[in-house]
Amino acid sequence: MLKRGRREALLGAVVLASPIALLLAFVVYPVVYVLVAGLVYGPGSTLIDTLQSPVTQRVLSFTLAQAILSTGLTVVLGLPAAVLLTRVEFRGRSFVRAAMIVPFVLPPIVVVVGFIRMFGPYGVLDTMAMVLTGSGRPVVDLSSGLTGIVLAHAFYNIPLVALMVSAALETLTPEIEEMAELLGASTVQKWRHIVLPHIRSGLVASALLTFLFCFMSFPIVLALGQGRYSTLEVQIWSAFRYFDYGQASSLALVQLAVTLTVAVVYVLVSGQDSSSGRSGRIKTVTFGQLPFWWRALAAAYTVLLVVLLAGPIAAIVYGAFYDPITHEISLDGMANLLRPGVGGGLAPLVNSVAYAGLATVFAIVLGIPLAYAQVSSRRRVSVLSSAMTLFPLGISSITIAYGLMRAIAVPLGLSISPWPLIVIAQTVIGLPFSTRAIEIARRKIDPGLLDQADILGASRLQRLFFVELPLLAPGILVGGVFAFAMAIGEMSATLFIALPQNYTLAVAIYQYLAVRKFLEAGAAALVLVIICLVAFLVMERVSGETAGGTI
Amino acid sequence: MVRVELRRLRRVFGDGTSVGPVDLTVEDGQFMTLLGPSGAGKTTTLRMIAGFIRPDSGNLLFDGESVLQIPPRDRGIGMVFQSTALFPHMTVFQNIAFSLDMAGWKHEDVVARVEELASLLRIRRLLRRRVDEISGGEAQRVALARALARDPRLLLLDEPLSALDPQLRERLQLEIRRIQRKLGITTIYVTHSQEEAFAISDRIAILRDGIVVQVGEPEDVYEHPADEFVARFLGGGNIFKGQVVAASNGLLTVDVHEIRFEVAGESPVGSTIAFSVKPEDIIIDLDAGANLHPAYVQSVIPQLGSYRVTLRLNDQQVVAIVRSTTLARHLRSAGDMAVYVGFEPTDVAIIPPSEPVATSGRDIA
């Protein structure tokens, strides 16, 4: 008996430890290696050179400025959405709330396509403006430069702020607010002294996450900035392309310092959140009960939000069939997806599905033990596992790809066929999401059920296969779908690593955009949108709560 | 402080349930308790008085003037919820000071007032604590201090003690009563516990399905329940229901499940009546006798200074209070043997029948 118990314990430890070991080998080691190697051996600029260079200073200040601007705009636009979603009853509220997750899973490069076709020259908005002004040339361009970057970041993160703040608002019991009213607080005083302090940690946490995402944003800056604007992430990529490893590593170090600081603050802030669960009742009003001016304001705001959030997604559909250069409806973009050979869309499509599929399998296989380690009663195990899972979120994809290329590809001779590295990078990027979904499902399992299995004589493996895994299945499905969506949309690391024969759809879109093949880009983007929508529907169907909770 | 009048106050909810029309007058300085089972509309009535729920019809008068158009914060009301609704991100001091700060009091005045209240409620040592560091009973004291901070003219208490354990509840009942007397503040208290209502109130209003069915002093309500519902809800007596088979000289013979009881009162022969007999008025004898009927002992439970005995008389359960330890011991060992129970005809209270209520009310808390 004892022997069997000990062998199972050992097996358990190996199973729990192996993903951590793999993450150490394929994430931590490469990142540390390139940082050290780049800084110590170069070749290229030294850390001091890099820090003193005016280019670095300009890039760093632009990176910070655009991230702060984007975060500010996101919070300003996201906060009213949170209040409306929580406090105002309207038809379709639960659908809107569920659909808020869609922008988050859309690949950034797809968002770029949507933005160009919605807000860019000859886009939907511009076409309307051109008709109104009678001008023959584009009059509105909100998709390029700083405006485009900031708006696209807002598109991405408004749902995040809205969902996180709305979750915080939901924990405020109506009695607290009624009490404040009874004790003489005016509406403004009530918001200032009661509601804002209540949602403060949720608001700060969502703003920090937004800042983090914007700070590390790559495809949006690269594609909408059109080379005139460069962030740290873009600069690391171009330094690597010019073999200035010293500069790439120095910049990666600077970026890491900022992101890790923000990440630590984020963990501290979100750890403070002591609010207890959802309130049984939530104070709501129906739309009709609002005073006229509020209704007008809410309606105007909603229109703005619909244009900003749903507009680009709708524009992708339209952009897949409408050629802005020839002004014709055409199926050429779609046909291109099935065309083999150079420049055709078939190879990227096949690559995308294959890499993302493999990455999803790995993300689940590694995610299950990681999720178990996170719910472990031993604090050290759970902390190590959460840190390892969240690590990729704090490190930019470009840095990971850079590490993989120099630390793994060269010694293993993968430089001429680097596709396994793409799968690794996509696994690492999908892993936090698959692990989180599985962890949530694991926490929901009633421990009494597992005790029952033990008492009824199941061995640990029998218990795992016959009791736990079936109960985990919905969580695994949600996690897998989420990981697949993140992997197939991944562009930064893939672009960094891929040789032309390894291009995925996301990379292909970027290439098409660069040569103004809008139809081809639109069609490929549409495929990714459809994949993400299907993913969203699966997540909703299986478990709405889990899908939201995974963010 | 203030005289509160509810005049046919009524609210219909979207799901078709309704509360009211409620008619009730609370005199200046009076402690009035709204008592009723859950769903009777007590909390809704209280929330209409506070102004959180707008009535569809009827009027609400404070000292003779309608306050329906006045928002809650200007009605001069202090309120305490069962959940306490203390502001979680503030200290005890900040909670009590909240209404004073909102009104723009000077800091030294705020400090003086908070300390005065803290002394009144004996919570001075808690002032610097965060609200998640105090116990449930302390939280209720803080909530009460906060409600009293700006000298409200009316105090509304919505089941403030329901979540507390019985001993603490009893202590806080006395405390609330002491403070209410001391301040002379008009108070409306909601509870579903008749014990609590009897312990604390000047007057009790009993609600059923959104309607006030009886108002009176605690003894009054206990001794003379207005109808069968009140009698059953208060649980003070054994209720019998039967047909009058004979009547002479103010003495009725009533047939209750084929047992004939003699009852003092007036009612025509052939009518159905209900009457109640209080547990302490039930006579138990081990031997048969005149006007005694065979019954079987179900349980004998010791309680403060007496025994509570439950018996089965035909199909009816009867509760009696026995003071004699010897009798209690005999009853306990009676087993399947019959004992004999009865009551004096004059110890009976005849109960008017309950009127069926057309609309059903619902508590919205």
XYZ file of C-alpha atoms in Angstrom, chain A:
551
model
C 0.000 0.000 0.000
C 2.624 2.420 1.172
C 4.778 1.643 -1.811
C 1.972 2.295 -4.232
C 1.185 5.575 -2.477
C 4.779 6.702 -2.706
C 5.055 5.815 -6.361
C 1.902 7.761 -7.141
C 3.172 10.742 -5.187
C 6.416 10.664 -7.179
C 4.514 10.369 -10.437
C 2.348 13.300 -9.375
C 5.371 15.427 -8.590
C 6.933 14.624 -11.986
C 3.705 15.452 -13.807
C 3.332 18.743 -11.951
C 6.989 19.660 -12.344
C 7.397 18.878 -16.056
C 5.497 21.885 -17.443
C 7.396 24.147 -15.096
C 10.648 22.620 -16.319
C 9.572 23.087 -19.927
C 8.649 26.720 -19.311
C 12.013 27.263 -17.636
C 13.763 25.751 -20.643
C 11.741 27.437 -23.388
C 10.813 30.785 -21.887
C 12.932 31.788 -18.927
C 16.241 30.428 -20.183
C 16.009 31.945 -23.694
C 14.948 35.338 -22.368
C 17.682 35.441 -19.741
C 20.188 34.089 -22.255
C 19.559 36.734 -24.908
C 19.533 39.504 -22.358
C 22.870 38.444 -20.927
C 24.458 37.407 -24.233
C 23.267 40.516 -26.042
C 24.465 42.828 -23.307
C 27.793 41.112 -22.732
C 28.851 39.903 -26.192
C 26.727 41.957 -28.561
C 27.368 42.287 -31.403
C 26.249 45.872 -31.778
C 25.617 48.781 -29.447
C 26.278 48.507 -25.736
C 23.707 49.198 -23.043
C 25.200 52.646 -22.412
C 25.193 53.506 -26.131
C 21.615 52.397 -26.408
C 20.412 54.301 -23.373
C 22.172 57.479 -24.462
C 21.052 57.324 -28.030
C 18.447 59.962 -28.947
C 16.634 57.317 -30.959
C 16.081 55.192 -27.852
C 14.934 58.199 -25.881
C 12.500 59.197 -28.593
C 11.205 55.629 -28.914
C 10.866 55.206 -25.166
C 9.015 58.484 -24.714
C 6.726 57.688 -27.613
C 6.053 54.210 -26.208
C 5.144 55.667 -22.830
C 3.157 58.554 -24.315
C 1.023 56.383 -26.587
C 0.437 53.868 -23.787
C -0.640 56.608 -21.372
C -2.846 58.292 -23.980
C -4.404 54.971 -24.951
C -5.009 54.039 -21.320
C -6.563 57.434 -20.603
C -8.908 57.242 -23.581
C -9.787 53.624 -22.771
C -10.714 54.437 -19.188
C -12.718 57.518 -20.174
C -14.660 55.532 -22.776
C -14.837 52.277 -20.814
C -16.130 53.634 -17.521
C -19.556 54.756 -18.790
C -19.917 51.383 -20.521
C -19.339 49.648 -17.187
C -21.978 51.807 -15.519
C -24.500 51.295 -18.330
C -23.906 47.533 -18.383
C -24.387 47.236 -14.646
C -27.034 49.798 -13.880
C -29.301 50.194 -16.865
C -31.635 47.442 -17.919
C -32.135 47.136 -21.635
C -32.996 44.369 -23.985
C -29.989 42.275 -25.006
C -27.900 43.375 -22.067
C -26.569 39.896 -21.372
C -25.683 39.429 -25.042
C -23.810 42.739 -25.168
C -21.973 41.802 -22.014
C -20.989 38.421 -23.464
C -19.993 39.928 -26.817
C -17.632 42.338 -25.060
C -15.079 39.524 -25.023
C -14.913 39.402 -28.846
C -12.551 42.379 -29.363
C -10.236 40.859 -26.802
C -9.796 37.614 -28.752
C -9.552 39.283 -32.165
C -6.005 39.195 -33.524
C -4.410 42.664 -33.518
C -3.561 42.491 -37.192
C -7.221 41.798 -37.954
C -8.124 44.864 -35.927
C -5.671 46.780 -38.064
C -7.502 45.661 -41.215
C -10.824 46.578 -39.642
C -9.549 50.012 -38.642
C -8.142 50.791 -42.062
C -11.373 49.750 -43.780
C -13.562 51.563 -41.244
C -11.658 54.726 -40.384
C -8.914 54.889 -43.017
C -8.800 56.684 -46.389
C -11.615 55.370 -48.608
C -12.940 53.530 -45.552
C -16.569 53.464 -44.504
C -16.386 56.685 -42.502
C -14.339 58.438 -45.173
C -16.679 57.374 -47.945
C -19.578 58.908 -46.057
C -17.595 62.075 -45.444
C -16.595 62.243 -49.092
C -20.233 61.974 -50.169
C -21.265 64.643 -47.661
C -18.528 67.085 -48.654
C -18.616 66.195 -52.320
C -14.870 65.758 -52.274
C -13.114 63.411 -54.646
C -10.222 62.826 -52.310
C -10.144 61.252 -48.828
C -11.073 63.740 -46.104
C -11.086 61.619 -42.951
C -8.266 59.377 -41.783
C -8.496 58.195 -38.202
C -6.620 54.962 -38.826
C -3.050 56.055 -39.254
C -0.431 57.587 -37.040
C -0.941 58.301 -33.373
C -4.733 58.689 -33.737
C -5.053 55.255 -35.280
C -2.771 53.614 -32.729
C -4.583 55.139 -29.759
C -8.055 54.388 -31.152
C -7.112 50.788 -31.960
C -5.747 50.332 -28.445
C -8.986 51.761 -27.071
C -10.927 49.316 -29.270
C -8.982 46.472 -27.706
C -9.148 47.514 -24.099
C -12.492 49.293 -23.600
C -14.209 45.918 -23.119
C -11.541 44.958 -20.575
C -12.115 48.112 -18.516
C -15.882 47.853 -18.897
C -16.002 44.210 -17.778
C -13.607 44.583 -14.859
C -15.226 47.750 -13.516
C -18.693 46.349 -14.033
C -17.703 43.261 -12.026
C -16.607 45.578 -9.215
C -19.822 47.602 -9.435
C -21.849 44.435 -9.134
C -20.455 43.778 -5.679
C -21.814 47.077 -4.346
C -25.023 46.311 -2.471
C -27.896 48.741 -3.110
C -28.349 49.206 0.630
C -24.963 50.888 0.837
C -26.021 53.421 -1.753
C -29.448 53.920 -0.215
C -27.789 54.501 3.113
C -25.537 57.137 1.599
C -28.580 58.849 0.096
C -30.434 58.714 3.398
C -27.441 60.166 5.194
C -27.635 63.213 2.967
C -25.159 62.507 0.163
C -25.986 64.136 -3.156
C -25.509 62.109 -6.327
C -22.056 63.590 -6.856
C -21.072 63.042 -3.222
C -22.355 59.474 -3.392
C -20.186 58.701 -6.421
C -17.163 60.421 -4.963
C -17.300 58.953 -1.467
C -18.987 55.581 -1.933
C -19.016 54.255 -5.499
C -15.571 55.368 -6.690
C -13.713 54.047 -3.635
C -15.587 50.796 -4.111
C -14.538 50.308 -7.727
C -11.115 51.905 -7.339
C -9.052 48.725 -7.243
C -10.937 47.237 -10.193
C -10.488 50.453 -12.131
C -6.782 50.760 -11.337
C -6.180 47.090 -12.141
C -7.918 47.359 -15.502
C -6.024 50.576 -16.302
C -2.705 48.892 -15.444
C -3.507 45.899 -17.661
C -4.488 48.257 -20.458
C -1.237 50.143 -20.021
C 0.684 46.859 -20.130
C -0.976 45.711 -23.339
C -0.501 49.099 -25.021
C 3.085 49.329 -23.858
C 3.910 45.978 -25.501
C 1.639 46.371 -28.507
C 3.387 45.381 -31.735
C 1.212 44.686 -34.780
C -0.971 47.763 -34.297
C 1.968 50.110 -33.934
C 3.863 48.483 -36.779
C 0.970 48.468 -39.238
C -0.894 51.666 -38.301
C 2.295 53.585 -37.488
C 3.532 52.824 -41.006
C 7.153 53.059 -40.014
C 6.930 56.657 -38.871
C 6.110 55.642 -35.328
C 8.166 53.166 -33.418
C 7.733 51.703 -29.958
C 10.279 49.719 -27.955
C 8.739 46.519 -29.255
C 9.097 47.618 -32.882
C 12.605 48.881 -32.209
C 13.707 45.543 -30.714
C 12.422 43.825 -33.823
C 14.278 46.114 -36.210
C 17.474 46.007 -34.131
C 17.378 42.221 -34.394
C 16.847 42.415 -38.148
C 19.960 44.605 -38.455
C 21.910 42.176 -36.244
C 22.370 44.825 -33.538
C 21.843 42.279 -30.749
C 23.331 44.616 -28.167
C 20.671 47.200 -28.836
C 17.877 44.586 -29.031
C 18.851 43.147 -25.653
C 19.275 46.566 -24.044
C 15.845 47.649 -25.217
C 14.331 44.338 -24.116
C 15.873 44.916 -20.691
C 14.358 48.405 -20.463
C 11.001 47.079 -21.576
C 11.150 44.204 -19.116
C 11.934 46.590 -16.268
C 8.836 48.655 -17.045
C 6.466 45.738 -17.652
C 7.559 43.782 -14.603
C 7.140 46.871 -12.421
C 3.638 47.443 -13.765
C 2.854 43.728 -13.413
C 3.954 43.703 -9.778
C 1.836 46.785 -9.035
C -1.057 45.084 -10.803
C -0.749 41.946 -8.685
C -0.549 44.081 -5.528
C -3.589 46.151 -6.494
C -5.751 43.234 -7.541
C -4.725 41.321 -4.423
C -6.168 44.139 -2.285
C -9.605 43.643 -3.687
C -11.530 42.452 -0.662
C -15.025 42.877 -2.060
C -17.053 39.776 -1.511
C -18.804 38.174 -4.447
C -21.657 39.529 -6.444
C -24.366 41.340 -4.604
C -27.676 39.501 -4.544
C -29.501 42.512 -5.852
C -28.076 45.159 -8.093
C -29.537 48.614 -8.199
C -30.783 49.076 -11.740
C -33.010 51.422 -13.642
C -34.711 50.795 -16.943
C -33.688 53.021 -19.801
C -37.098 54.694 -19.837
C -36.760 55.805 -16.214
C -33.711 57.941 -16.961
C -34.179 61.713 -17.305
C -34.255 62.982 -20.887
C -30.735 64.430 -20.948
C -29.269 61.252 -19.559
C -31.059 59.235 -22.177
C -29.748 61.502 -24.930
C -26.232 61.295 -23.535
C -26.403 57.512 -23.142
C -27.700 57.147 -26.687
C -24.935 59.335 -28.133
C -22.318 57.435 -26.165
C -23.733 54.091 -27.298
C -23.606 55.172 -30.929
C -19.987 56.241 -30.480
C -19.114 52.920 -28.874
C -20.904 50.884 -31.530
C -19.059 52.757 -34.281
C -15.735 52.276 -32.518
C -16.173 48.650 -31.443
C -18.570 47.035 -33.903
C -17.624 49.247 -36.869
C -14.186 47.768 -37.538
C -15.516 44.213 -37.199
C -18.291 44.940 -39.690
C -15.781 46.689 -41.955
C -13.724 43.504 -42.143
C -16.649 41.635 -43.672
C -17.223 44.419 -46.147
C -13.507 44.751 -46.777
C -13.170 41.098 -47.705
C -15.356 41.619 -50.764
C -15.037 45.263 -51.728
C -11.903 46.426 -53.450
C -11.246 50.059 -52.518
C -8.875 50.566 -55.449
C -11.052 49.321 -58.294
C -14.353 50.056 -56.437
C -15.640 46.612 -57.258
C -17.243 43.801 -55.355
C -15.021 40.817 -55.877
C -14.377 37.296 -54.680
C -10.689 37.470 -55.594
C -9.653 37.803 -51.965
C -11.522 34.677 -51.045
C -10.169 32.812 -54.067
C -6.657 33.808 -53.079
C -7.043 31.905 -49.824
C -7.203 28.689 -51.795
C -4.368 29.523 -54.171
C -1.201 27.507 -53.573
C 2.295 28.754 -54.286
C 4.144 31.969 -53.596
C 1.878 34.863 -52.619
C -1.124 32.543 -52.439
C -3.195 32.214 -49.305
C -3.330 28.434 -49.046
C 0.051 27.873 -47.425
C -0.491 30.503 -44.703
C -3.952 29.089 -44.041
C -2.597 25.563 -43.647
C 0.326 26.808 -41.554
C -2.001 28.782 -39.302
C -4.267 25.861 -38.591
C -1.386 23.435 -38.112
C 0.712 25.635 -35.815
C -2.246 26.849 -33.763
C -3.623 23.323 -33.526
C -0.323 21.968 -32.255
C 0.084 24.908 -29.887
C -3.413 24.301 -28.520
C -2.657 20.661 -27.816
C 0.502 21.675 -25.954
C -1.310 24.474 -24.129
C -3.855 21.981 -22.815
C -1.380 19.209 -22.007
C 0.772 21.689 -20.088
C -2.182 23.664 -18.802
C -3.792 20.809 -16.885
C -0.821 20.088 -14.588
C -0.175 23.826 -14.227
C -3.771 24.404 -13.197
C -3.469 21.589 -10.670
C -0.256 23.065 -9.317
C -2.031 26.416 -8.925
C -4.779 24.996 -6.791
C -2.215 23.032 -4.775
C -2.490 23.477 -1.047
C 1.260 23.974 -0.899
C 1.688 27.694 -1.250
C 5.127 27.569 -2.806
C 3.964 25.257 -5.584
C 0.939 27.379 -6.375
C 2.881 30.649 -6.374
C 5.629 29.216 -8.602
C 3.072 27.840 -11.003
C 1.060 31.085 -11.220
C 4.248 33.053 -11.720
C 5.376 30.719 -14.505
C 2.004 30.908 -16.223
C 1.683 34.666 -15.978
C 5.314 35.298 -16.922
C 4.586 35.352 -20.672
C 1.975 38.066 -20.083
C 4.645 40.314 -18.607
C 7.188 39.630 -21.332
C 6.570 40.867 -24.814
C 6.113 38.338 -27.592
C 8.990 39.928 -29.464
C 11.354 39.344 -26.539
C 10.266 35.718 -26.294
C 10.730 35.225 -30.021
C 14.099 36.956 -29.871
C 15.145 34.615 -27.054
C 13.919 31.531 -28.864
C 15.784 32.497 -32.054
C 19.125 33.008 -30.379
C 19.065 30.522 -27.511
C 17.180 27.611 -29.055
C 17.257 27.889 -32.845
C 20.991 28.269 -33.242
C 22.177 25.359 -31.059
C 19.428 23.041 -32.343
C 20.009 24.019 -35.969
C 16.420 25.200 -36.436
C 17.401 28.428 -38.187
C 16.571 27.083 -41.629
C 13.274 25.533 -40.575
C 12.139 27.399 -37.496
C 8.507 26.276 -37.441
C 8.797 24.389 -34.106
C 9.746 27.703 -32.526
C 6.545 29.259 -33.821
C 4.588 26.469 -32.165
C 6.507 27.018 -28.926
C 5.895 30.767 -28.992
C 2.198 30.283 -29.706
C 1.955 27.693 -26.929
C 3.524 30.105 -24.473
C 1.105 32.840 -25.540
C -1.975 30.627 -25.272
C -0.913 28.925 -22.066
C -2.046 31.573 -19.526
C -5.553 31.408 -20.987
C -5.871 27.622 -21.145
C -4.438 27.264 -17.641
C -6.763 29.886 -16.213
C -9.881 28.288 -17.728
C -8.893 24.844 -16.473
C -8.011 26.238 -13.063
C -11.451 27.849 -12.747
C -13.110 24.553 -13.679
C -10.916 22.686 -11.178
C -11.844 25.076 -8.384
C -15.511 24.512 -9.119
C -15.262 20.747 -8.526
C -16.831 19.878 -5.197
C -14.029 18.334 -3.093
C -16.633 16.022 -1.591
C -16.928 14.293 -4.974
C -13.223 13.497 -5.033
C -13.348 12.249 -1.445
C -16.228 10.011 -2.480
C -14.106 8.546 -5.296
C -11.316 7.857 -2.802
C -13.665 6.207 -0.333
C -15.180 4.108 -3.099
C -11.703 2.724 -3.777
C -10.517 4.545 -6.902
C -6.777 4.875 -7.302
C -5.417 8.312 -7.969
C -5.206 7.682 -11.699
C -8.669 6.132 -11.816
C -9.982 9.126 -9.950
C -8.279 11.439 -12.445
C -9.604 9.701 -15.542
C -13.082 8.719 -14.433
C -14.057 11.557 -12.121
C -11.927 14.660 -12.506
C -11.276 14.859 -16.236
C -14.946 14.434 -17.187
C -15.801 17.221 -14.749
C -12.990 19.350 -16.162
C -14.017 18.769 -19.780
C -15.942 22.059 -20.212
C -13.049 24.012 -18.720
C -10.569 22.220 -20.965
C -12.732 22.959 -24.005
C -13.014 26.653 -23.119
C -9.297 26.839 -22.387
C -8.416 25.055 -25.614
C -10.638 27.299 -27.711
C -9.231 30.386 -26.037
C -5.654 29.190 -26.565
C -6.413 28.381 -30.210
C -7.847 31.858 -30.781
C -4.807 33.498 -29.213
C -2.378 31.239 -31.114
C -3.897 31.605 -34.557
C -4.047 35.380 -34.199
C -0.493 35.681 -32.937
C 1.564 37.809 -35.263
C 4.483 39.388 -33.416
C 6.509 36.329 -32.484
C 5.542 34.523 -35.664
C 6.671 37.410 -37.871
C 9.896 37.555 -35.890
C 10.638 33.854 -36.292
C 9.043 32.829 -39.583
C 10.776 32.356 -42.903
C 8.480 32.942 -45.905
C 7.467 29.284 -46.072
C 6.308 29.506 -42.425
C 4.027 32.526 -42.821
C 0.679 32.265 -41.079
C -2.483 34.119 -42.003
C -1.747 36.832 -39.460
C 1.686 37.449 -40.949
C 0.293 37.182 -44.467
C -2.240 39.920 -43.669
C 0.592 42.198 -42.620
C 2.454 41.428 -45.845
C -0.655 42.033 -47.959
C -1.287 45.351 -46.243
C 2.295 46.427 -46.890
C 1.772 45.968 -50.631
C -1.796 47.364 -50.524
C -3.456 44.060 -51.411
C -6.536 45.056 -49.411
C -8.828 42.351 -50.751
C -6.446 39.548 -49.883
C -5.835 41.048 -46.443
C -9.575 41.485 -45.926
C -10.372 37.899 -46.855
C -7.681 36.477 -44.583
C -8.855 38.766 -41.777
C -12.412 37.584 -42.294
C -11.295 33.975 -41.840
C -9.653 34.892 -38.547
C -12.733 36.858 -37.441
C -14.927 33.857 -38.171
C -12.596 31.580 -36.213
C -12.711 33.987 -33.277
C -16.493 34.316 -33.436
C -16.865 30.544 -33.453
C -14.460 30.391 -30.514
C -16.536 33.009 -28.706
C -19.766 31.123 -29.361
C -18.246 27.877 -28.108
C -17.040 29.606 -24.939
C -20.443 31.210 -24.410
C -22.270 27.972 -25.000
C -20.058 25.913 -22.749
C -19.827 28.417 -19.958
C -20.357 32.144 -20.106
C -18.978 32.638 -16.634
C -15.731 30.823 -17.348
C -15.117 32.735 -20.542
C -15.437 36.082 -18.795
C -13.467 34.892 -15.810
C -10.548 33.849 -17.950
C -9.731 37.478 -18.635
